[in-house]
Short mmCIF file of C-alpha atoms in Angstrom, two decimals:
data_model
loop_
_atom_site.label_atom_id
_atom_site.label_comp_id
_atom_site.label_asym_id
_atom_site.label_seq_id
_atom_site.Cartn_x
_atom_site.Cartn_y
_atom_site.Cartn_z
CA MET A 1 26.36 -7.83 -64.98
CA PHE A 2 25.06 -11.40 -65.00
CA VAL A 3 21.46 -10.12 -65.14
CA LEU A 4 22.18 -7.86 -67.98
CA PHE A 5 24.08 -10.61 -69.81
CA PHE A 6 21.19 -12.85 -69.39
CA LEU A 7 18.64 -10.36 -70.59
CA CYS A 8 20.83 -9.69 -73.77
CA ASN A 9 20.92 -13.44 -74.48
CA LEU A 10 17.09 -13.53 -74.29
CA SER A 11 16.85 -10.72 -76.83
CA LEU A 12 19.24 -12.48 -79.29
CA GLU A 13 17.17 -15.69 -79.44
CA PRO A 14 15.56 -16.44 -82.86
CA ALA A 15 11.99 -15.20 -83.27
CA ALA A 16 10.66 -18.81 -83.89
CA ALA A 17 12.13 -19.99 -80.56
CA SER A 18 10.59 -17.04 -78.80
CA LYS A 19 7.19 -17.85 -80.08
CA ASN A 20 7.44 -21.35 -79.04
CA LYS A 21 8.55 -20.41 -75.46
CA VAL A 22 5.63 -17.99 -75.03
CA LYS A 23 3.28 -20.63 -76.21
CA GLY A 24 4.67 -23.11 -73.71
CA SER A 25 4.67 -20.72 -70.86
CA GLN A 26 0.96 -19.97 -70.83
CA GLY A 27 0.32 -22.36 -67.86
CA GLN A 28 3.34 -21.11 -65.82
CA PHE A 29 2.79 -18.70 -62.89
CA PRO A 30 4.80 -17.97 -59.76
CA LEU A 31 3.14 -18.47 -56.38
CA THR A 32 4.15 -16.63 -53.14
CA GLN A 33 2.78 -15.94 -49.67
CA ASN A 34 2.87 -13.02 -47.24
CA VAL A 35 5.30 -13.49 -44.29
CA THR A 36 5.16 -12.01 -40.74
CA VAL A 37 8.21 -12.16 -38.54
CA VAL A 38 9.18 -10.65 -35.18
CA GLU A 39 12.01 -8.08 -35.25
CA GLY A 40 15.27 -9.99 -34.88
CA GLY A 41 13.87 -13.16 -36.28
CA THR A 42 14.31 -14.96 -39.56
CA ALA A 43 12.03 -14.65 -42.61
CA ILE A 44 11.72 -17.40 -45.25
CA LEU A 45 10.52 -16.19 -48.71
CA THR A 46 9.41 -18.99 -51.05
CA CYS A 47 8.36 -18.72 -54.68
CA ARG A 48 6.88 -21.89 -56.38
CA VAL A 49 6.00 -22.65 -59.97
CA ASP A 50 3.95 -25.76 -60.62
CA GLN A 51 4.82 -25.96 -64.43
CA ASN A 52 8.17 -24.66 -65.46
CA ASP A 53 10.06 -25.42 -68.62
CA ASN A 54 13.42 -24.42 -67.25
CA THR A 55 12.57 -20.74 -66.95
CA SER A 56 14.62 -18.78 -64.37
CA LEU A 57 13.28 -17.32 -61.00
CA GLN A 58 14.31 -14.22 -59.26
CA TRP A 59 13.75 -12.61 -55.87
CA SER A 60 14.01 -8.83 -55.44
CA ASN A 61 13.53 -6.55 -52.38
CA PRO A 62 11.19 -3.50 -51.89
CA ALA A 63 13.91 -1.36 -53.37
CA GLN A 64 13.76 -3.56 -56.52
CA GLN A 65 17.22 -4.90 -55.77
CA THR A 66 17.90 -8.39 -56.99
CA LEU A 67 18.58 -10.75 -54.04
CA TYR A 68 18.89 -14.13 -55.88
CA PHE A 69 18.62 -15.13 -59.53
CA ASP A 70 18.08 -18.78 -59.53
CA ASP A 71 20.86 -20.09 -57.29
CA LYS A 72 23.11 -17.16 -57.75
CA LYS A 73 23.34 -14.39 -55.09
CA ALA A 74 23.11 -10.87 -56.42
CA LEU A 75 23.14 -8.59 -53.36
CA ARG A 76 26.04 -8.67 -50.96
CA ASP A 77 24.13 -9.01 -47.66
CA ASN A 78 25.36 -11.69 -45.21
CA ARG A 79 21.86 -11.90 -43.62
CA ILE A 80 20.40 -13.22 -46.95
CA GLU A 81 20.91 -16.93 -47.75
CA LEU A 82 19.69 -19.44 -50.29
CA VAL A 83 17.45 -22.17 -48.90
CA ARG A 84 16.41 -24.00 -52.01
CA ALA A 85 16.83 -23.48 -55.79
CA SER A 86 15.20 -25.54 -58.53
CA TRP A 87 13.14 -25.08 -61.66
CA HIS A 88 9.95 -25.23 -59.53
CA GLU A 89 11.06 -23.33 -56.42
CA LEU A 90 13.35 -20.54 -55.20
CA SER A 91 13.41 -20.05 -51.44
CA ILE A 92 15.66 -17.64 -49.49
CA SER A 93 16.02 -16.62 -45.90
CA VAL A 94 16.58 -13.21 -44.28
CA SER A 95 17.93 -13.49 -40.71
CA ASP A 96 18.06 -10.81 -38.01
CA VAL A 97 15.14 -9.00 -39.65
CA SER A 98 14.90 -5.28 -38.83
CA LEU A 99 12.06 -2.89 -39.24
CA SER A 100 13.70 -1.52 -42.34
CA ASP A 101 13.32 -4.88 -43.98
CA GLU A 102 9.56 -4.61 -43.99
CA GLY A 103 7.91 -4.15 -47.44
CA GLN A 104 6.78 -5.89 -50.60
CA TYR A 105 9.16 -8.50 -52.10
CA THR A 106 8.72 -9.67 -55.71
CA CYS A 107 9.26 -13.12 -57.31
CA SER A 108 9.74 -12.93 -61.11
CA LEU A 109 9.38 -15.78 -63.62
CA PHE A 110 11.24 -14.89 -66.82
CA THR A 111 8.84 -15.93 -69.42
CA MET A 112 7.68 -13.81 -72.33
CA PRO A 113 6.36 -11.56 -70.88
CA VAL A 114 7.82 -11.81 -67.44
CA LYS A 115 5.33 -12.93 -64.73
CA THR A 116 5.63 -11.72 -61.09
CA SER A 117 4.10 -12.43 -57.67
CA LYS A 118 4.25 -10.24 -54.62
CA ALA A 119 4.90 -11.24 -50.99
CA TYR A 120 4.56 -8.64 -48.22
CA LEU A 121 7.03 -9.01 -45.29
CA THR A 122 5.58 -7.65 -42.07
CA VAL A 123 8.00 -6.99 -39.20
CA LEU A 124 6.60 -6.87 -35.67
CA GLY A 125 8.18 -4.40 -33.25
CA VAL A 126 8.58 -6.04 -29.86
CA PRO A 127 7.52 -3.81 -26.93
CA GLU A 128 10.02 -3.13 -24.26
CA LYS A 129 9.56 -4.30 -20.71
CA PRO A 130 6.93 -1.95 -19.10
CA GLN A 131 7.82 0.33 -16.26
CA ILE A 132 5.49 1.63 -13.44
CA SER A 133 5.98 5.13 -12.07
CA GLY A 134 4.18 7.33 -9.69
CA PHE A 135 4.50 5.22 -6.46
CA SER A 136 6.24 6.73 -3.49
CA SER A 137 6.37 4.58 -0.34
CA PRO A 138 4.70 4.76 2.11
CA VAL A 139 1.17 6.02 1.21
CA MET A 140 -1.22 7.11 3.90
CA GLU A 141 -4.61 5.57 4.08
CA GLY A 142 -7.17 7.59 2.18
CA ASP A 143 -4.70 9.19 -0.11
CA LEU A 144 -5.26 9.30 -3.88
CA MET A 145 -2.65 7.16 -5.84
CA GLN A 146 -1.82 7.59 -9.51
CA LEU A 147 0.23 4.95 -11.23
CA THR A 148 1.42 5.05 -14.84
CA CYS A 149 2.64 2.13 -16.88
CA LYS A 150 4.63 2.76 -20.01
CA THR A 151 6.24 0.65 -22.90
CA SER A 152 7.94 1.66 -26.11
CA GLY A 153 9.00 0.05 -29.38
CA SER A 154 5.90 -1.87 -30.20
CA LYS A 155 4.67 -2.30 -33.80
CA PRO A 156 1.65 -2.24 -33.93
CA ALA A 157 0.84 -0.36 -30.76
CA ALA A 158 0.75 -2.72 -27.73
CA ASP A 159 -2.20 -3.11 -25.35
CA ILE A 160 -1.84 -2.32 -21.61
CA ARG A 161 -4.05 -3.85 -18.86
CA TRP A 162 -4.11 -3.35 -15.11
CA PHE A 163 -4.80 -5.97 -12.46
CA LYS A 164 -5.23 -5.64 -8.64
CA ASN A 165 -5.48 -8.86 -6.54
CA ASP A 166 -5.81 -10.76 -9.85
CA LYS A 167 -8.91 -8.67 -10.74
CA GLU A 168 -8.79 -6.50 -13.87
CA ILE A 169 -9.37 -2.82 -13.53
CA LYS A 170 -11.26 -1.32 -16.45
CA ASP A 171 -11.45 2.41 -15.50
CA VAL A 172 -7.98 3.49 -16.83
CA LYS A 173 -6.61 6.12 -19.19
CA TYR A 174 -4.71 5.00 -22.40
CA LEU A 175 -2.31 7.07 -24.56
CA LYS A 176 -0.57 6.07 -27.81
CA GLU A 177 2.35 8.02 -29.35
CA GLU A 178 4.35 7.43 -32.51
CA ASP A 179 8.18 7.03 -32.05
CA ALA A 180 10.63 9.09 -33.88
CA ASN A 181 11.39 6.40 -36.36
CA ARG A 182 7.73 6.61 -37.41
CA LYS A 183 7.36 2.96 -37.33
CA THR A 184 6.94 1.96 -33.64
CA PHE A 185 4.78 3.27 -30.82
CA THR A 186 5.12 4.24 -27.21
CA VAL A 187 1.93 3.47 -25.20
CA SER A 188 1.07 4.37 -21.58
CA SER A 189 -1.78 3.74 -19.22
CA THR A 190 -2.70 5.59 -16.01
CA LEU A 191 -4.55 4.14 -13.04
CA ASP A 192 -6.12 6.38 -10.32
CA PHE A 193 -7.60 5.03 -7.08
CA ARG A 194 -7.95 5.94 -3.37
CA VAL A 195 -6.11 3.54 -1.09
CA ASP A 196 -7.23 2.04 2.19
CA ARG A 197 -5.75 -0.47 4.68
CA SER A 198 -6.96 -3.40 2.71
CA ASP A 199 -4.49 -2.36 -0.13
CA ASP A 200 -1.55 -2.85 2.16
CA GLY A 201 0.68 -5.61 0.64
CA VAL A 202 -1.39 -5.84 -2.54
CA ALA A 203 0.41 -6.39 -5.81
CA VAL A 204 -0.67 -4.07 -8.63
CA ILE A 205 0.27 -5.54 -12.03
CA CYS A 206 0.71 -3.84 -15.40
CA ARG A 207 0.50 -6.33 -18.24
CA VAL A 208 1.51 -5.65 -21.85
CA ASP A 209 -0.05 -7.77 -24.53
CA HIS A 210 1.25 -7.95 -28.08
CA GLU A 211 1.24 -10.40 -30.98
CA SER A 212 4.96 -10.47 -31.04
CA LEU A 213 5.12 -11.89 -27.51
CA ASN A 214 3.67 -15.35 -28.47
CA ALA A 215 0.97 -15.33 -25.73
CA THR A 216 3.63 -14.59 -23.12
CA PRO A 217 2.84 -11.04 -21.95
CA GLN A 218 5.35 -8.79 -20.40
CA VAL A 219 4.43 -7.55 -16.85
CA ALA A 220 5.51 -5.03 -14.29
CA MET A 221 4.46 -5.29 -10.63
CA GLN A 222 4.24 -2.84 -7.79
CA VAL A 223 3.56 -3.94 -4.14
CA LEU A 224 1.64 -1.29 -2.23
CA GLU A 225 2.72 -0.22 1.29
CA ILE A 226 -0.06 1.59 3.03
CA HIS A 227 0.30 3.17 6.55
CA TYR A 228 -2.91 3.36 8.73
CA THR A 229 -3.97 3.88 12.31
CA PRO A 230 -4.42 0.85 14.60
CA SER A 231 -7.68 -1.03 14.80
CA VAL A 232 -8.44 -2.47 18.33
CA LYS A 233 -10.59 -5.28 19.61
CA ILE A 234 -10.83 -6.83 23.11
CA ILE A 235 -11.51 -10.68 23.20
CA PRO A 236 -12.46 -12.22 26.67
CA SER A 237 -11.38 -15.74 27.52
CA THR A 238 -14.98 -16.50 28.64
CA PRO A 239 -18.30 -14.99 27.70
CA PHE A 240 -19.70 -15.54 31.20
CA PRO A 241 -17.19 -14.51 33.95
CA GLN A 242 -17.98 -15.83 37.37
CA GLU A 243 -16.82 -14.98 40.75
CA GLY A 244 -13.72 -16.77 41.90
CA GLN A 245 -12.62 -17.73 38.39
CA PRO A 246 -9.77 -16.33 36.28
CA LEU A 247 -10.36 -14.05 33.27
CA ILE A 248 -7.98 -13.17 30.39
CA LEU A 249 -8.68 -10.13 28.25
CA THR A 250 -6.77 -10.06 24.94
CA CYS A 251 -6.21 -6.70 23.19
CA GLU A 252 -6.04 -7.54 19.37
CA SER A 253 -4.57 -4.57 17.58
CA LYS A 254 -3.54 -4.17 13.98
CA GLY A 255 -1.80 -1.28 12.23
CA LYS A 256 0.99 -0.07 9.94
CA PRO A 257 3.56 0.46 11.47
CA LEU A 258 2.87 -2.10 14.16
CA PRO A 259 1.33 -0.49 17.23
CA GLU A 260 3.52 -0.05 20.41
CA PRO A 261 2.68 -2.08 23.52
CA VAL A 262 -0.88 -1.49 24.54
CA LEU A 263 -2.08 0.33 27.60
CA TRP A 264 -4.73 -1.03 29.95
CA THR A 265 -6.95 1.06 32.26
CA LYS A 266 -10.07 0.55 34.29
CA ASP A 267 -12.82 3.15 34.66
CA GLY A 268 -10.47 5.84 33.28
CA GLY A 269 -7.64 5.12 35.80
CA GLU A 270 -4.89 2.67 36.43
CA LEU A 271 -5.69 -0.96 37.30
CA PRO A 272 -6.54 -1.00 41.04
CA ASP A 273 -5.01 -4.33 41.97
CA PRO A 274 -1.72 -5.04 40.18
CA ASP A 275 -1.19 -8.23 42.23
CA ARG A 276 -4.31 -9.84 40.74
CA MET A 277 -4.40 -7.87 37.45
CA VAL A 278 -1.29 -8.86 35.50
CA VAL A 279 -0.44 -7.35 32.09
CA SER A 280 1.53 -9.57 29.79
CA GLY A 281 2.13 -8.14 26.36
CA ARG A 282 -1.36 -7.57 24.88
CA GLU A 283 -3.12 -9.61 27.62
CA LEU A 284 -4.69 -8.57 30.83
CA ASN A 285 -4.96 -11.59 33.26
CA ILE A 286 -7.30 -11.10 36.23
CA LEU A 287 -6.94 -13.77 38.98
CA PHE A 288 -9.89 -14.87 41.11
CA LEU A 289 -12.70 -12.54 39.98
CA ASN A 290 -14.87 -10.74 42.61
CA LYS A 291 -17.47 -8.12 42.60
CA THR A 292 -14.99 -5.31 42.93
CA ASP A 293 -13.66 -6.09 39.57
CA ASN A 294 -16.85 -4.93 37.84
CA GLY A 295 -16.26 -1.91 35.58
CA THR A 296 -15.11 -0.74 32.13
CA TYR A 297 -11.69 -1.90 30.92
CA ARG A 298 -10.06 0.02 28.12
CA CYS A 299 -7.22 -1.11 25.75
CA GLU A 300 -5.34 1.68 23.91
CA ALA A 301 -2.98 1.10 20.91
CA THR A 302 -0.79 3.84 19.31
CA ASN A 303 1.58 4.01 16.31
CA THR A 304 3.21 6.90 14.40
CA ILE A 305 -0.07 7.46 12.40
CA GLY A 306 -2.52 7.65 15.24
CA GLN A 307 -4.26 6.22 18.19
CA SER A 308 -7.21 3.91 18.73
CA SER A 309 -8.88 2.06 21.62
CA ALA A 310 -11.62 -0.46 22.62
CA GLU A 311 -13.63 -0.93 25.81
CA TYR A 312 -15.01 -4.09 27.59
CA VAL A 313 -17.55 -3.82 30.30
CA LEU A 314 -16.88 -6.59 32.97
CA ILE A 315 -19.81 -7.90 34.98
CA VAL A 316 -18.86 -10.56 37.51
CA HIS A 317 -21.71 -13.14 38.01
CA ASP A 318 -22.41 -15.09 41.16
CA VAL A 319 -21.66 -18.82 41.08
CA PRO A 320 -25.05 -20.54 40.72
CA ASN A 321 -26.24 -22.74 43.67
CA THR A 322 -27.19 -26.06 42.14
CA LEU A 323 -29.56 -28.06 44.38
CA LEU A 324 -30.47 -31.63 43.64
CA PRO A 325 -34.37 -31.94 43.65
CA THR A 326 -35.75 -33.90 46.66
CA THR A 327 -38.43 -36.42 45.89
CA ILE A 328 -40.83 -37.26 48.75
CA ILE A 329 -42.81 -40.44 48.43
CA PRO A 330 -45.89 -40.21 50.82
CA SER A 331 -46.86 -43.28 52.72
CA LEU A 332 -50.38 -44.62 52.73
CA THR A 333 -52.45 -42.94 55.43
CA THR A 334 -54.92 -44.99 57.26
CA ALA A 335 -57.77 -43.99 59.62
CA THR A 336 -58.87 -46.17 62.50
CA VAL A 337 -62.36 -45.75 63.86
CA THR A 338 -63.19 -47.14 67.35
CA THR A 339 -66.72 -47.26 68.68
CA THR A 340 -67.63 -48.20 72.27
CA VAL A 341 -71.27 -49.02 73.30
CA ALA A 342 -72.09 -48.82 76.98
CA ILE A 343 -75.33 -50.22 78.52
CA THR A 344 -76.63 -48.42 81.50
CA THR A 345 -79.65 -48.93 83.74
CA SER A 346 -80.94 -45.48 82.78
CA PRO A 347 -83.88 -45.47 80.58
CA THR A 348 -81.87 -43.30 78.12
CA THR A 349 -79.48 -44.53 75.64
CA SER A 350 -75.80 -43.26 75.70
CA ALA A 351 -72.97 -43.89 73.22
CA THR A 352 -69.37 -42.76 73.32
CA THR A 353 -67.41 -42.55 70.17
CA SER A 354 -63.77 -41.99 70.06
CA SER A 355 -62.30 -39.39 67.60
CA VAL A 356 -60.58 -40.19 64.39
CA ARG A 357 -56.88 -39.89 64.32
CA ASP A 358 -54.16 -40.33 61.73
CA PRO A 359 -51.31 -42.48 63.29
CA ASN A 360 -48.88 -41.68 60.37
CA ALA A 361 -47.43 -38.29 60.31
CA LEU A 362 -45.99 -36.76 57.16
CA ALA A 363 -42.23 -37.44 57.31
CA GLY A 364 -39.37 -35.65 55.58
CA GLN A 365 -38.48 -32.13 54.74
CA THR A 366 -40.51 -30.01 52.39
CA GLY A 367 -38.94 -29.94 49.07
CA PRO A 368 -38.67 -27.06 46.65
CA ASP A 369 -41.22 -28.57 44.27
CA HIS A 370 -44.55 -26.84 44.93
CA ALA A 371 -46.41 -29.16 42.63
CA LEU A 372 -45.20 -32.14 44.67
CA ILE A 373 -46.21 -30.50 47.94
CA GLY A 374 -49.66 -29.68 46.57
CA GLY A 375 -50.11 -33.28 45.47
CA ILE A 376 -49.29 -34.52 48.93
CA VAL A 377 -51.73 -32.06 50.60
CA ALA A 378 -54.41 -33.20 48.20
CA VAL A 379 -53.85 -36.86 49.11
CA VAL A 380 -54.08 -36.10 52.81
CA VAL A 381 -57.27 -34.05 52.45
CA PHE A 382 -58.81 -36.84 50.33
CA VAL A 383 -58.05 -39.47 52.92
CA THR A 384 -59.33 -37.31 55.84
CA LEU A 385 -62.71 -36.77 53.99
CA CYS A 386 -62.96 -40.51 53.32
CA SER A 387 -62.40 -41.11 56.99
CA ILE A 388 -65.00 -38.66 58.14
CA PHE A 389 -67.46 -40.11 55.73
CA LEU A 390 -66.90 -43.62 56.88
CA LEU A 391 -67.17 -42.57 60.57
CA GLY A 392 -70.52 -40.77 59.95
CA ARG A 393 -71.86 -43.74 58.13
CA TYR A 394 -70.85 -45.97 61.04
CA LEU A 395 -72.48 -43.81 63.63
CA ALA A 396 -75.61 -43.59 61.63
CA ARG A 397 -76.01 -47.37 61.49
CA HIS A 398 -75.08 -48.10 65.21
CA LYS A 399 -77.66 -46.43 67.52
CA GLY A 400 -76.54 -48.06 70.81
CA THR A 401 -78.64 -50.34 73.13
CA TYR A 402 -82.32 -50.06 74.16
CA LEU A 403 -84.94 -52.12 76.25
CA THR A 404 -87.72 -53.94 74.59
CA ASN A 405 -89.87 -54.06 77.66
CA GLU A 406 -89.72 -50.81 79.47
CA ALA A 407 -90.83 -51.99 82.93
CA LYS A 408 -94.40 -52.60 82.09
CA GLY A 409 -95.26 -53.03 85.76
CA ALA A 410 -94.56 -49.40 86.39
CA GLU A 411 -97.37 -48.36 84.11
CA ASP A 412 -100.00 -50.14 86.22
CA ALA A 413 -98.54 -49.16 89.59
CA PRO A 414 -100.86 -47.04 91.71
CA ASP A 415 -98.02 -44.86 93.17
CA ALA A 416 -94.40 -44.04 92.60
CA ASP A 417 -92.87 -46.49 95.13
CA THR A 418 -94.69 -49.42 93.44
CA ALA A 419 -93.43 -48.25 90.06
CA ILE A 420 -89.87 -48.11 91.26
CA ILE A 421 -90.13 -51.59 92.84
CA ASN A 422 -91.57 -52.96 89.55
CA ALA A 423 -88.84 -51.33 87.62
CA GLU A 424 -86.15 -52.79 89.73
CA GLY A 425 -87.65 -56.15 89.30
CA SER A 426 -87.61 -55.77 85.62
CA GLN A 427 -83.98 -54.60 85.64
CA VAL A 428 -82.86 -58.05 86.79
CA ASN A 429 -83.87 -59.54 83.42
CA ALA A 430 -82.56 -56.54 81.41
CA GLU A 431 -79.63 -58.38 79.85
CA GLU A 432 -82.09 -60.98 78.37
CA LYS A 433 -84.22 -58.25 76.92
CA LYS A 434 -81.44 -56.40 74.91
CA GLU A 435 -81.95 -56.11 71.15
CA TYR A 436 -79.33 -54.85 68.69
CA PHE A 437 -80.25 -53.37 65.42
CA ILE A 438 -77.77 -54.31 62.85
#
């Protein structure tokens, strides 16, 4: 009624006044901006006029219903409130916005003619919290798993991404469907992969990204439970087992469900010496190793999925005999040469020479170092050769004793008896006739 009354008053104004108003309103024009709001939020619609000569402003909805005329509320809707009203601005708020509020709103400036400006209100549909389906616990190792993540109510359609161990999985299927209201969408994504034991306990995450979530995506998480046969490994306490020492063999087994207590065997049978071979949990403790302990030891682990085993070949080594090296320091070997010269009355010369001997014997035990022994033998041979050389040189230079006058009377004797007598006479002075060649 008020709008109609106002329009009637405008039509009754004098023609001259109307002409002046049109002339003065040439520089007037309403300004608006598009608005985007999340469903359930509050939208502020603002219309401004830089130059206004007291001309009225009006907001109307997409159905062309007047919401406010200047500062007067025209539509009975408790969600719509006046923010500010002046000759230069008209601002209103729409709270608890729904998808049906979306559309084009109009700001009108009642000049002659009426000038308008459009503002489009976009309402974002918030996607619902995603749900993951298709997982049934437990899953056996090697099975093919198919997981589906689904969310509804998004506008525009939301984006779904998959992550496994914080690593994004790209090879997925994506499906978008329009909801019954023909405004929002339901989107789903399917992930297919074959599981193994490394997937046990891994969190698979479905993440929904949408502009209405203000950079805080919605997520759904599924922790995988994978059952698998045990894996077995034997770890020895020492890599070089020796006779007389203890040895601990640890059977390290992993599986889901956890394997039962392990079984130890030797060479395909029971442990031969339970007193020395003690089983404690997953450990086999062998006390005081000996050669009879050599053989193949087997550790076997079992769970409800299957059975697995590992083998360890034990070879007991002898304790090494560590001998300290013996060093023999040879003494200096000397050779003594003794020469005796005897003078006889015989006309021939005789000389007696004593043999060379080594008074120092090689003492000590023969060490294990053959190089050292060879060196000692070389020294002994060298000294012996030097002694022989010196002895030969000595004998060559000392010829013994001889007579300078060889009984000259015997040469002129007429017979043998006279020669003998002359020789005996000459023998008396033999000591005076000795000469030595030096």
